[in-house]
Amino acid sequence: MEKIYKSVIESLIFASDEPIGASEIVRAIKEIDGDDIDVTNKDVEETVDYLNNCYEENDRAFRILRIANGFTFGTKPEYAKYIGYLSSEKSRRRLSQAALETLAIIAYKQPITKPEIETIRGVNSDYIINSLLEKNLIAIKGRAETIGRPLLYGTTDEFLMYFGLNKIADLPKPREIEEIMTDSDFIEQKRKIMMNEIEEELEDNTSTEENGFDTSE
Amino acid sequence: MEKIYKSVIESLIFASDEPIGASEIVRAIKEIDGDDIDVTNKDVEETVDYLNNCYEENDRAFRILRIANGFTFGTKPEYAKYIGYLSSEKSRRRLSQAALETLAIIAYKQPITKPEIETIRGVNSDYIINSLLEKNLIAIKGRAETIGRPLLYGTTDEFLMYFGLNKIADLPKPREIEEIMTDSDFIEQKRKIMMNEIEEELEDNTSTEENGFDTSE
Amino acid sequence: MYKVKLNTFEGPLDLLLFFIKRDELDIYDIPISKITKEFMEYLHLIEQLDLEIAGDFLLMAATLMQIKVRMLLPKEVDEKGEEIDPRADLVKALLEYKRYKEMAEEFSVMEYNQRKINFRGNFSADQKEAPEEISALLKNITVFDLIKAFQKALMERPKEIVHEVKKFNITIDEQIEFIMDFVEKSNYVHFLDLIRNMHEKIRIVVTFIALLELVKMNRIGINTSEKLNDFVIYKLNDGKDL
């Protein structure tokens, strides 16, 4: 690959407002400069590594990330607080526990139907599914062939972007059920988080306590 | 000015939604790190020059521009044709809101004539229909038997592919969309019915418990 | 002594996991009577606070009752002759749910990390050039569009009653020159602006033909306009953008 294409690749990634794939980059170059131009997906990958090395050496505040099946520039985490200050009013709210839980089920079991999600969660999930659809973190992926042909849901590229993943296969592996049951930490785990929340509630509920509605030992 | 602020300035210009002024940058830094931090507008100006020199030396495809009383990144003109190609490709692929709306009407009501589409949308839809025809998302499916025998439109296989569907029947039904939305009345009804059932069951079980048949512990 | 934060629990399974965790119960040997009692107390607490109890909690209450009753009955056996634990399905559901609850925490960490990364904010200063190849250009704009713009131009032309039959001396070559004059001056021109002052239909028709001729000759390029039924004409040098 000619040296000039290093810069072309850099410019294309820099100018794209969403992650851009290696083949898209190759196609753009061939479309403009001709099919016989010798640039491959592998060249793009190598160039990205080369560029990231340059940025690292020169202390750039950003680098190229491999995210949502493509490349995009992103800042290093250490500058988040300064940027956050400037864009604080529009800074996104974090996802709720229910949303994270539902997303996890959909991510690992996709494509999955609403009844299947509700069976695992044990709660009606209409509202959560609707809000995940609205946030574009999940999408309708067709219909199941089972009775009633319920809609199937799966995760989107926005989901990958949101969690900083390149592809679904990069998700952390969930533990096997056998592993969970033999885990001695099972009881201790996350207990502290729970306790904190419970203590907060202590003050709020003083009147109830006097009435004797105490769910504890 | 401490060296770290060079990167902070770079990250702020990079991430800002619009050209960002020197005083805004100074304000963000002082707000986060304290008023006594020694960063001035002049420092910002000098840092931008310093960064642009770095980019130039290292053959970066972008640089910081001074526009509209602020700084912003821009790619260099020599890559304009590649970037232009990609952005025109993208706009060709992306459907406008109006196009989506029209497509939705056609998808759910097909086969449908242009006058019928326009009655639903309330606006002239020539342009949109033609562009959907051009994108091969809809096709002419014959003529209606009504006066004037207007053309009938329906969706194509490309439409199904675009939306990742196997067949038209896989489209979510408007009823299903409504179902996803939480209906609080419905939940309240369900609650009342279930509460009654449980209270009955509770009573049935009290006697057993009092008799001490408890195998659980 | 604990107080339970009411909205801490995502559902009945979450609440049961909490009891199991808090009391260090063996998930494979859940004391069903004790846990049912706790569960019902929780429901009454919610009710006492006048909060809405979701149907899912009530469903779980019923399920727990049912298991409790089945625990009292003679043990059922499966086809292999092994005893069926009435709690088996509940345990399976709890473990399955717990598995994803754990992953939700992983997701929360990923979310936290990813929120520290900011993407580029402003793309407006990037220089873009419309593709130079005529084929690429015409991907944006179809003959359909051209003809429609043409029709619209004819329709919107100011109505003028011409009483006198005139002979027009307009040639395609003249109009080619006219168009090129325009694009030489300002590099590009909107079609509607080009024909703005033309009152005779024939002049617009000839101009339009001249335009098609120029496109064919690769001397001008055409691109979409932000206005419907209009397009932008711009200059090409030997088929290349300036």
XYZ file of C-alpha atoms in Angstrom:
676
model
C 0.000 0.000 0.000
C 1.263 3.445 -0.880
C 2.165 5.692 2.023
C -0.422 8.355 1.112
C -3.187 5.879 1.954
C -2.185 5.925 5.598
C -3.402 9.510 5.662
C -6.448 8.736 3.563
C -7.437 5.992 6.012
C -6.838 8.359 8.921
C -8.955 11.075 7.293
C -11.831 8.697 6.529
C -11.996 7.409 10.093
C -11.633 10.920 11.473
C -14.416 12.322 9.274
C -16.920 9.524 9.840
C -19.591 10.293 12.427
C -20.108 6.612 13.135
C -17.726 3.658 13.257
C -16.493 2.872 9.768
C -15.540 -0.639 8.698
C -12.325 -1.646 6.932
C -14.202 -2.713 3.820
C -16.033 0.603 3.623
C -12.658 2.357 3.681
C -11.236 0.083 0.995
C -14.331 0.587 -1.147
C -14.144 4.387 -0.880
C -10.481 4.366 -1.925
C -11.088 2.057 -4.885
C -14.146 3.997 -5.952
C -12.118 7.208 -6.122
C -8.703 6.016 -7.268
C -9.589 2.905 -9.215
C -10.084 -0.798 -8.613
C -6.432 -1.593 -9.206
C -5.312 0.346 -6.118
C -3.604 -2.063 -3.788
C -5.318 -1.492 -0.435
C -6.750 -4.402 1.533
C -8.735 -4.760 4.767
C -5.526 -6.026 6.333
C -3.722 -2.840 5.271
C -6.445 -0.823 7.006
C -6.079 -2.855 10.198
C -2.304 -2.418 10.139
C -2.592 1.282 9.449
C -4.894 1.708 12.444
C -2.305 -0.001 14.654
C 0.428 2.161 13.146
C -1.579 5.346 13.710
C -2.426 4.420 17.284
C 1.264 3.901 17.920
C 2.000 7.378 16.538
C -0.707 8.900 18.744
C 0.665 7.151 21.784
C 4.207 8.337 21.093
C 3.041 11.893 20.560
C 0.715 12.021 23.560
C -2.430 12.576 21.550
C -5.559 12.961 23.699
C -7.452 10.575 21.421
C -6.942 7.323 19.561
C -8.743 5.029 17.169
C -11.095 2.562 18.834
C -12.336 -0.702 17.401
C -16.009 -0.471 18.225
C -19.337 -1.643 16.771
C -17.681 -3.481 13.881
C -15.682 -0.465 12.802
C -13.175 2.213 13.656
C -13.833 5.529 15.305
C -11.814 8.156 17.133
C -12.413 8.537 20.864
C -10.756 10.491 23.661
C -8.727 8.808 26.367
C -10.719 8.352 29.584
C -8.507 10.693 31.629
C -10.002 13.809 30.041
C -13.622 12.801 30.670
C -14.140 15.154 33.605
C -13.180 18.273 31.654
C -15.346 17.297 28.687
C -18.118 16.273 31.034
C -18.090 19.703 32.602
C -18.734 21.359 29.259
C -21.481 18.984 28.199
C -22.930 18.310 31.636
C -26.452 19.401 30.846
C -26.811 16.868 28.087
C -24.808 14.116 29.730
C -26.744 10.913 29.423
C -28.292 9.261 32.415
C -26.970 5.849 33.230
C -29.141 2.855 32.518
C -31.338 1.530 35.323
C -30.723 -1.836 36.961
C -33.790 -3.198 35.189
C -32.541 -1.962 31.821
C -29.070 -3.464 32.338
C -30.565 -6.757 33.440
C -32.903 -6.933 30.457
C -30.120 -5.928 28.071
C -27.888 -8.665 29.472
C -30.585 -11.280 28.848
C -31.204 -10.023 25.321
C -27.487 -9.746 24.538
C -26.700 -13.334 25.511
C -29.875 -15.000 24.316
C -30.614 -13.091 21.139
C -32.776 -13.405 19.201
C -35.210 -13.712 22.075
C -38.941 -13.089 22.551
C -40.599 -10.965 25.223
C -42.183 -13.961 27.016
C -38.736 -15.592 27.257
C -37.251 -12.408 28.720
C -40.096 -12.174 31.216
C -39.686 -15.793 32.249
C -36.041 -15.196 33.137
C -36.626 -11.857 34.863
C -39.797 -12.965 36.562
C -41.437 -9.618 35.850
C -43.454 -7.940 33.151
C -40.942 -6.216 30.880
C -43.085 -4.206 28.469
C -41.927 -0.873 29.726
C -38.233 -1.748 29.773
C -38.307 -3.311 26.315
C -40.077 -0.262 24.967
C -37.541 2.110 26.453
C -34.618 0.017 25.165
C -36.216 0.082 21.713
C -36.549 3.848 21.976
C -32.913 4.207 23.025
C -32.072 2.101 19.984
C -30.093 -0.329 22.138
C -32.257 -3.207 20.929
C -34.248 -3.784 17.752
C -36.912 -6.118 16.428
C -35.157 -8.906 14.552
C -38.100 -10.812 13.104
C -40.508 -13.348 14.547
C -40.151 -16.664 16.302
C -41.672 -19.684 14.558
C -43.453 -20.695 17.759
C -47.178 -20.362 18.486
C -48.396 -16.796 18.197
C -45.203 -15.964 16.283
C -43.937 -13.470 18.893
C -41.461 -10.760 17.880
C -37.775 -11.446 18.343
C -35.418 -8.889 19.853
C -31.673 -8.453 19.487
C -29.028 -5.858 20.236
C -27.975 -3.060 17.860
C -24.733 -1.340 16.860
C -25.674 1.416 19.318
C -25.605 -1.239 22.012
C -22.038 -2.140 21.033
C -21.081 1.557 20.989
C -22.680 2.164 24.362
C -20.701 -0.581 26.043
C -17.527 -0.094 24.025
C -17.662 -3.471 22.294
C -16.497 -4.311 18.807
C -18.771 -7.314 18.327
C -21.187 -9.460 20.315
C -18.571 -12.196 20.651
C -16.511 -9.746 22.757
C -19.083 -9.823 25.575
C -17.757 -11.194 28.854
C -18.735 -14.824 29.321
C -21.549 -15.403 31.826
C -20.787 -17.980 34.477
C -22.246 -21.427 34.084
C -25.054 -22.178 36.511
C -22.996 -25.000 38.051
C -20.270 -22.493 38.747
C -22.632 -20.040 40.408
C -23.952 -22.699 42.755
C -20.520 -23.846 43.914
C -19.302 -20.334 44.456
C -18.598 -19.680 48.101
C -18.719 -15.955 47.477
C -22.330 -16.370 46.507
C -23.584 -14.979 49.755
C -21.008 -12.289 50.331
C -21.091 -10.939 46.818
C -22.513 -7.497 46.397
C -23.852 -7.687 49.925
C -22.230 -4.385 50.705
C -24.031 -2.615 47.883
C -27.294 -3.993 49.145
C -26.568 -2.970 52.703
C -25.830 0.589 51.774
C -29.122 0.917 50.004
C -30.940 -0.694 52.859
C -29.391 1.639 55.387
C -30.544 4.619 53.365
C -34.024 3.268 53.691
C -33.752 2.992 57.474
C -34.384 6.663 58.029
C -37.164 6.915 55.486
C -39.126 4.149 57.122
C -39.054 4.984 60.781
C -42.821 5.312 61.006
C -43.358 1.959 59.349
C -40.974 0.376 61.779
C -43.001 1.630 64.663
C -45.998 -0.009 63.106
C -44.123 -3.243 63.239
C -43.673 -3.876 59.547
C -40.231 -5.199 59.775
C -39.126 -7.751 57.250
C -35.908 -8.542 59.034
C -34.947 -10.960 61.720
C 0.992 25.933 32.063
C 1.482 22.308 32.966
C 2.089 19.887 30.097
C -1.014 17.808 30.836
C -3.206 20.742 29.817
C -1.979 20.468 26.247
C -3.835 17.157 26.071
C -6.824 18.531 27.954
C -7.106 21.374 25.438
C -6.771 18.915 22.575
C -9.489 16.668 24.015
C -11.878 19.564 24.609
C -11.559 20.833 21.047
C -11.934 17.284 19.747
C -15.090 16.480 21.701
C -16.878 19.826 21.531
C -20.079 19.841 19.477
C -19.269 23.225 18.019
C -16.216 25.440 17.704
C -15.011 26.112 21.238
C -13.461 29.387 22.368
C -10.262 29.812 24.390
C -12.115 31.248 27.379
C -14.532 28.308 27.460
C -11.558 25.967 27.586
C -9.951 27.976 30.381
C -13.241 27.985 32.286
C -13.663 24.197 32.034
C -10.135 23.611 33.324
C -10.484 26.024 36.245
C -13.876 24.643 37.155
C -12.475 21.133 37.449
C -8.975 21.735 38.796
C -9.420 24.978 40.712
C -9.216 28.692 40.070
C -5.541 28.854 40.900
C -4.601 26.701 37.901
C -2.352 28.714 35.647
C -3.955 28.448 32.219
C -4.712 31.560 30.170
C -6.380 32.256 26.833
C -2.911 32.900 25.473
C -1.806 29.451 26.617
C -4.709 27.956 24.708
C -3.773 29.879 21.559
C -0.171 28.751 21.862
C -1.189 25.163 22.504
C -3.290 25.143 19.345
C -0.265 26.358 17.372
C 1.910 23.765 19.059
C -0.586 20.983 18.290
C -0.955 22.065 14.677
C 2.826 21.967 14.341
C 2.857 18.431 15.728
C 0.150 17.379 13.272
C 2.055 18.929 10.397
C 5.339 17.249 11.352
C 3.660 13.898 11.746
C 1.593 14.100 8.553
C -1.739 13.977 10.351
C -4.776 14.077 8.052
C -6.452 16.708 10.245
C -5.670 19.978 11.992
C -7.281 22.499 14.294
C -9.034 25.365 12.523
C -9.844 28.775 13.918
C -13.392 29.505 12.856
C -16.383 31.409 14.199
C -14.460 32.647 17.250
C -13.479 29.169 18.262
C -11.378 26.104 17.535
C -12.517 22.967 15.792
C -10.898 20.005 14.092
C -11.168 19.557 10.359
C -9.704 17.123 7.864
C -7.321 18.502 5.261
C -8.650 19.376 1.804
C -6.503 16.777 0.043
C -8.770 14.030 1.400
C -11.997 15.820 0.508
C -12.852 13.570 -2.402
C -12.647 10.366 -0.358
C -14.710 11.865 2.458
C -17.158 13.327 -0.037
C -17.652 9.937 -1.612
C -18.421 8.309 1.720
C -20.832 10.962 2.867
C -22.762 10.890 -0.395
C -22.917 7.092 -0.158
C -24.243 7.415 3.340
C -26.904 9.970 2.483
C -27.963 7.701 -0.334
C -28.427 4.839 2.098
C -30.078 6.751 4.877
C -33.817 7.135 4.767
C -35.349 10.438 5.748
C -38.140 10.580 8.306
C -40.622 11.320 5.537
C -39.362 8.345 3.550
C -39.685 6.058 6.549
C -43.198 7.264 7.213
C -44.231 6.649 3.629
C -42.516 3.299 3.590
C -44.369 2.325 6.754
C -47.718 3.228 5.210
C -46.930 1.235 2.091
C -45.618 -1.720 4.099
C -48.717 -2.006 6.255
C -51.351 -1.092 3.659
C -49.964 -2.669 0.533
C -50.989 -2.764 -2.193
C -51.803 0.914 -1.989
C -52.224 3.759 -4.482
C -50.528 7.135 -4.386
C -53.770 9.045 -3.631
C -54.365 6.726 -0.646
C -50.834 7.338 0.645
C -51.310 11.065 0.280
C -54.634 10.961 2.114
C -52.943 9.311 5.084
C -49.864 11.540 5.082
C -51.753 14.712 4.189
C -49.009 15.846 1.842
C -47.975 15.363 -1.723
C -45.754 12.306 -1.821
C -44.510 12.180 -5.399
C -40.932 12.869 -4.527
C -40.763 10.370 -1.701
C -42.489 7.627 -3.669
C -40.093 8.126 -6.542
C -37.071 8.013 -4.311
C -38.342 4.833 -2.672
C -38.859 3.363 -6.147
C -35.349 4.441 -7.028
C -33.913 2.814 -3.892
C -35.837 -0.312 -4.879
C -37.560 -0.441 -1.502
C -40.988 -0.326 -3.148
C -42.231 -1.426 -6.569
C -45.290 -1.043 -8.750
C -47.525 -4.037 -8.138
C -50.244 -3.439 -10.726
C -53.222 -1.124 -11.016
C -56.243 -0.566 -8.803
C -59.674 -1.316 -10.302
C -60.940 2.124 -9.256
C -61.517 5.114 -11.505
C -58.403 6.196 -13.306
C -56.845 2.814 -12.478
C -54.036 4.306 -10.365
C -50.806 2.367 -9.874
C -50.518 0.153 -6.810
C -47.347 0.134 -4.755
C -45.918 -2.535 -2.481
C -42.631 -3.360 -0.800
C -39.803 -5.357 -2.385
C -37.386 -8.073 -1.297
C -34.818 -5.304 -0.788
C -37.200 -3.765 1.712
C -37.249 -6.999 3.702
C -33.462 -7.210 3.551
C -33.056 -3.584 4.593
C -35.112 -4.222 7.707
C -33.791 -7.718 8.302
C -37.147 -9.437 7.870
C -37.916 -12.782 6.291
C -41.363 -11.942 5.058
C -43.931 -9.167 5.223
C -45.890 -11.039 7.899
C -42.862 -10.589 10.173
C -43.475 -6.847 10.445
C -44.567 -5.932 13.959
C -48.302 -5.320 14.033
C -49.523 -1.954 15.314
C -51.333 -3.898 18.055
C -48.040 -5.419 19.171
C -46.402 -2.014 19.352
C -49.235 -0.837 21.574
C -48.845 -3.922 23.701
C -45.252 -3.051 24.412
C -46.337 0.250 25.853
C -47.178 -0.205 29.484
C -50.844 0.030 30.245
C -51.184 0.914 33.909
C -54.934 0.278 34.015
C -54.341 -3.231 32.840
C -51.684 -3.867 35.468
C -53.961 -2.536 38.177
C -56.779 -4.873 37.090
C -54.435 -7.818 37.089
C -53.204 -6.900 40.550
C -56.676 -6.851 42.053
C -57.596 -10.227 40.648
C -54.368 -11.798 41.857
C -54.532 -10.249 45.295
C -57.924 -11.869 45.881
C -56.665 -15.252 44.808
C -53.681 -15.035 47.109
C -55.703 -14.010 50.091
C -57.927 -17.013 49.569
C -54.905 -19.234 49.318
C -53.391 -17.687 52.431
C -56.457 -18.588 54.415
C -56.436 -22.132 53.090
C -52.858 -22.524 54.177
C -53.083 -21.097 57.653
C -54.467 -24.268 59.151
C -51.673 -26.390 57.705
C -49.072 -24.097 59.149
C -50.641 -24.101 62.570
C -50.616 -27.866 62.549
C -46.872 -27.638 62.283
C -46.409 -29.503 59.025
C -43.397 -27.612 57.958
C -40.861 -29.625 56.089
C -38.723 -26.785 55.075
C -36.322 -26.404 57.935
C -31.677 -5.290 61.694
C -32.489 -4.558 58.109
C -35.077 -2.501 56.417
C -35.806 -3.406 52.865
C -35.635 -0.657 50.320
C -38.807 -1.202 48.422
C -37.697 -0.321 44.956
C -34.339 -2.050 45.247
C -35.837 -5.229 43.874
C -36.315 -5.715 40.180
C -38.844 -8.460 40.753
C -39.821 -11.397 42.928
C -36.763 -13.430 41.919
C -34.547 -10.559 42.948
C -36.320 -10.343 46.297
C -35.946 -14.082 46.907
C -32.253 -13.907 46.036
C -31.950 -11.141 48.584
C -33.496 -13.284 51.337
C -31.241 -16.184 50.401
C -28.186 -13.950 50.442
C -29.112 -12.160 53.643
C -29.873 -15.291 55.627
C -27.095 -17.319 54.034
C -29.549 -19.942 52.918
C -28.626 -22.923 50.791
C -30.189 -22.205 47.440
C -30.581 -25.975 46.896
C -32.433 -26.456 50.120
C -34.540 -23.365 50.471
C -36.649 -23.367 53.651
C -39.830 -22.735 51.739
C -42.003 -21.975 54.732
C -39.640 -19.345 56.112
C -39.064 -17.701 52.772
C -42.767 -17.643 51.939
C -43.446 -15.933 55.237
C -40.804 -13.316 54.541
C -42.128 -12.820 51.063
C -45.681 -12.274 52.276
C -44.499 -9.858 54.943
C -42.761 -7.889 52.256
C -45.923 -7.762 50.169
C -47.905 -6.563 53.163
C -45.297 -3.937 53.871
C -45.674 -2.620 50.348
C -49.407 -2.650 50.717
C -49.208 -0.871 54.032
C -47.163 1.850 52.404
C -49.900 2.079 49.817
C -47.624 1.154 46.976
C -48.788 -0.747 43.974
C -47.831 -4.400 44.072
C -46.981 -5.719 40.667
C -48.788 -8.818 39.509
C -45.466 -10.613 39.230
C -44.965 -10.473 43.002
C -48.430 -11.861 43.528
C -47.791 -14.609 41.039
C -44.638 -15.551 42.940
C -46.552 -15.539 46.209
C -48.994 -18.018 44.708
C -46.139 -20.141 43.388
C -44.498 -20.235 46.822
C -47.781 -21.285 48.407
C -48.138 -24.029 45.896
C -44.622 -25.325 46.522
C -45.298 -25.219 50.249
C -48.371 -27.355 49.829
C -46.560 -29.807 47.556
C -43.797 -30.147 50.148
C -46.398 -31.484 52.559
C -47.766 -34.066 50.167
C -46.139 -37.451 49.531
C -43.091 -37.043 47.288
C -43.738 -37.330 43.574
C -41.308 -39.367 41.492
C -40.199 -38.937 37.897
C -40.072 -41.716 35.277
C -36.664 -42.822 36.587
C -38.186 -43.266 40.014
C -36.289 -40.337 41.474
C -38.000 -37.984 43.861
C -39.049 -34.665 42.402
C -38.205 -31.696 44.574
C -41.154 -29.273 44.302
C -38.605 -26.470 44.620
C -36.554 -27.565 41.599
C -38.128 -25.219 39.054
C -37.873 -22.281 41.412
C -34.197 -22.994 42.077
C -33.514 -23.226 38.366
C -35.276 -19.925 37.772
C -33.347 -18.267 40.602
C -30.001 -19.453 39.273
C -30.801 -18.467 35.716
C -31.899 -15.037 36.852
C -28.847 -14.662 39.067
C -26.642 -15.420 36.107
C -27.962 -12.457 34.160
C -28.076 -10.237 37.213
C -24.346 -10.816 37.533
C -23.848 -9.916 33.890
C -25.900 -6.758 34.420
C -23.213 -5.736 36.897
C -20.523 -6.431 34.303
C -22.541 -4.301 31.902
C -22.670 -1.562 34.477
C -18.870 -1.565 34.685
C -18.554 -1.482 30.908
C -21.041 1.376 30.811
C -19.055 3.257 33.450
C -15.814 2.856 31.501
C -17.317 3.685 28.162
C -18.913 6.870 29.464
C -15.436 8.262 30.000
C -14.776 8.081 26.288
C -15.936 10.955 24.156
C -16.316 10.834 20.440
C -15.540 13.606 18.029
C -18.135 16.344 18.396
C -18.078 18.535 15.337
C -17.729 17.315 11.769
C -18.812 20.476 9.996
C -15.291 21.695 9.244
C -14.267 18.594 7.300
C -13.786 19.372 3.683
C -15.957 17.297 1.402
C -16.019 17.153 -2.323
C -18.885 15.686 -4.240
C -17.722 12.575 -6.075
C -16.285 13.413 -9.444
C -17.475 10.463 -11.416
C -20.605 11.205 -13.306
C -21.986 7.781 -12.486
C -21.545 8.443 -8.800
C -23.252 11.791 -9.192
C -26.226 10.352 -10.908
C -26.703 7.896 -8.076
C -28.054 10.792 -6.105
C -30.208 12.237 -8.760
C -32.324 10.331 -11.207
C -33.708 11.263 -14.574
C -37.006 11.210 -12.744
C -35.773 14.080 -10.571
C -34.549 16.013 -13.563
C -37.796 15.741 -15.420
C -39.805 16.534 -12.342
C -37.769 19.636 -11.685
C -38.319 20.566 -15.268
C -42.084 20.086 -15.041
C -42.236 22.081 -11.863
C -40.287 24.884 -13.460
C -42.755 24.977 -16.301
C -45.711 24.997 -13.955
C -44.390 27.684 -11.693
C -43.357 29.957 -14.501
C -45.153 33.297 -14.113
C -48.306 33.253 -16.174
C -48.056 35.682 -19.040
C -50.584 36.072 -21.742
C -48.843 36.399 -25.031
C -51.041 37.778 -27.707
C -48.542 37.936 -30.387
C -46.988 34.963 -32.084
C -43.279 35.409 -31.972
C -40.490 33.501 -33.503
C -37.873 32.517 -31.003
C -34.306 32.309 -31.993
C -32.885 30.208 -29.224
C -30.356 27.531 -29.928
C -28.959 24.816 -27.703
C -25.464 26.207 -28.237
C -26.556 29.618 -27.001
C -28.032 28.084 -23.883
C -24.907 25.999 -23.326
C -22.980 29.225 -23.313
C -25.555 30.810 -21.050
C -25.248 27.975 -18.505
C -21.463 27.912 -18.665
C -21.394 31.678 -18.082
C -23.309 31.105 -14.890
C -21.128 28.304 -13.557
C -17.891 30.055 -14.572
C -18.920 33.014 -12.469
C -19.963 31.283 -9.292
C -18.862 27.646 -9.767
C -22.391 26.431 -9.218
C -25.987 27.457 -9.777
C -29.379 26.170 -8.731
C -31.564 25.092 -11.623
C -34.473 27.222 -10.413
C -32.202 30.280 -10.300
C -30.934 29.545 -13.774
C -34.385 29.720 -15.313
C -35.775 32.327 -12.940
C -36.130 35.070 -15.551
C -37.215 32.929 -18.435
C -40.763 33.608 -19.420
C -41.131 31.541 -22.540
C -41.637 27.856 -22.229
C -39.503 27.207 -25.287
C -36.520 28.917 -23.660
C -36.748 26.714 -20.593
C -37.086 23.624 -22.757
C -34.026 24.515 -24.799
C -32.060 25.368 -21.641
C -32.966 22.028 -20.184
C -31.812 20.197 -23.302
C -28.575 22.214 -23.198
C -28.139 21.108 -19.621
C -28.521 17.425 -20.486
C -26.027 17.981 -23.309
C -23.491 19.492 -20.884
C -23.900 16.607 -18.461
C -23.251 14.194 -21.311
C -20.139 16.182 -22.255
C -18.882 15.969 -18.682
C -18.632 19.745 -18.513
C -21.020 20.149 -15.637
C -22.044 18.030 -12.724
C -25.412 17.806 -11.074
C -26.126 17.264 -7.438
C -29.175 17.259 -5.221
C -30.378 20.474 -3.692
C -31.794 20.965 -0.246
C -34.967 22.105 -1.981
C -37.298 19.544 -3.440
C -37.657 19.590 -7.199
C -34.496 21.582 -7.681
C -30.902 20.581 -8.295
C -27.493 22.160 -8.306
C -25.421 22.525 -11.428
C -21.699 22.885 -10.986
C -18.641 23.055 -13.139
C -16.479 20.078 -14.010
C -13.053 20.312 -15.646
C -12.559 17.358 -17.938
C -15.010 15.460 -15.854
C -13.270 16.419 -12.622
C -14.461 18.658 -9.861
C -12.684 21.952 -9.471
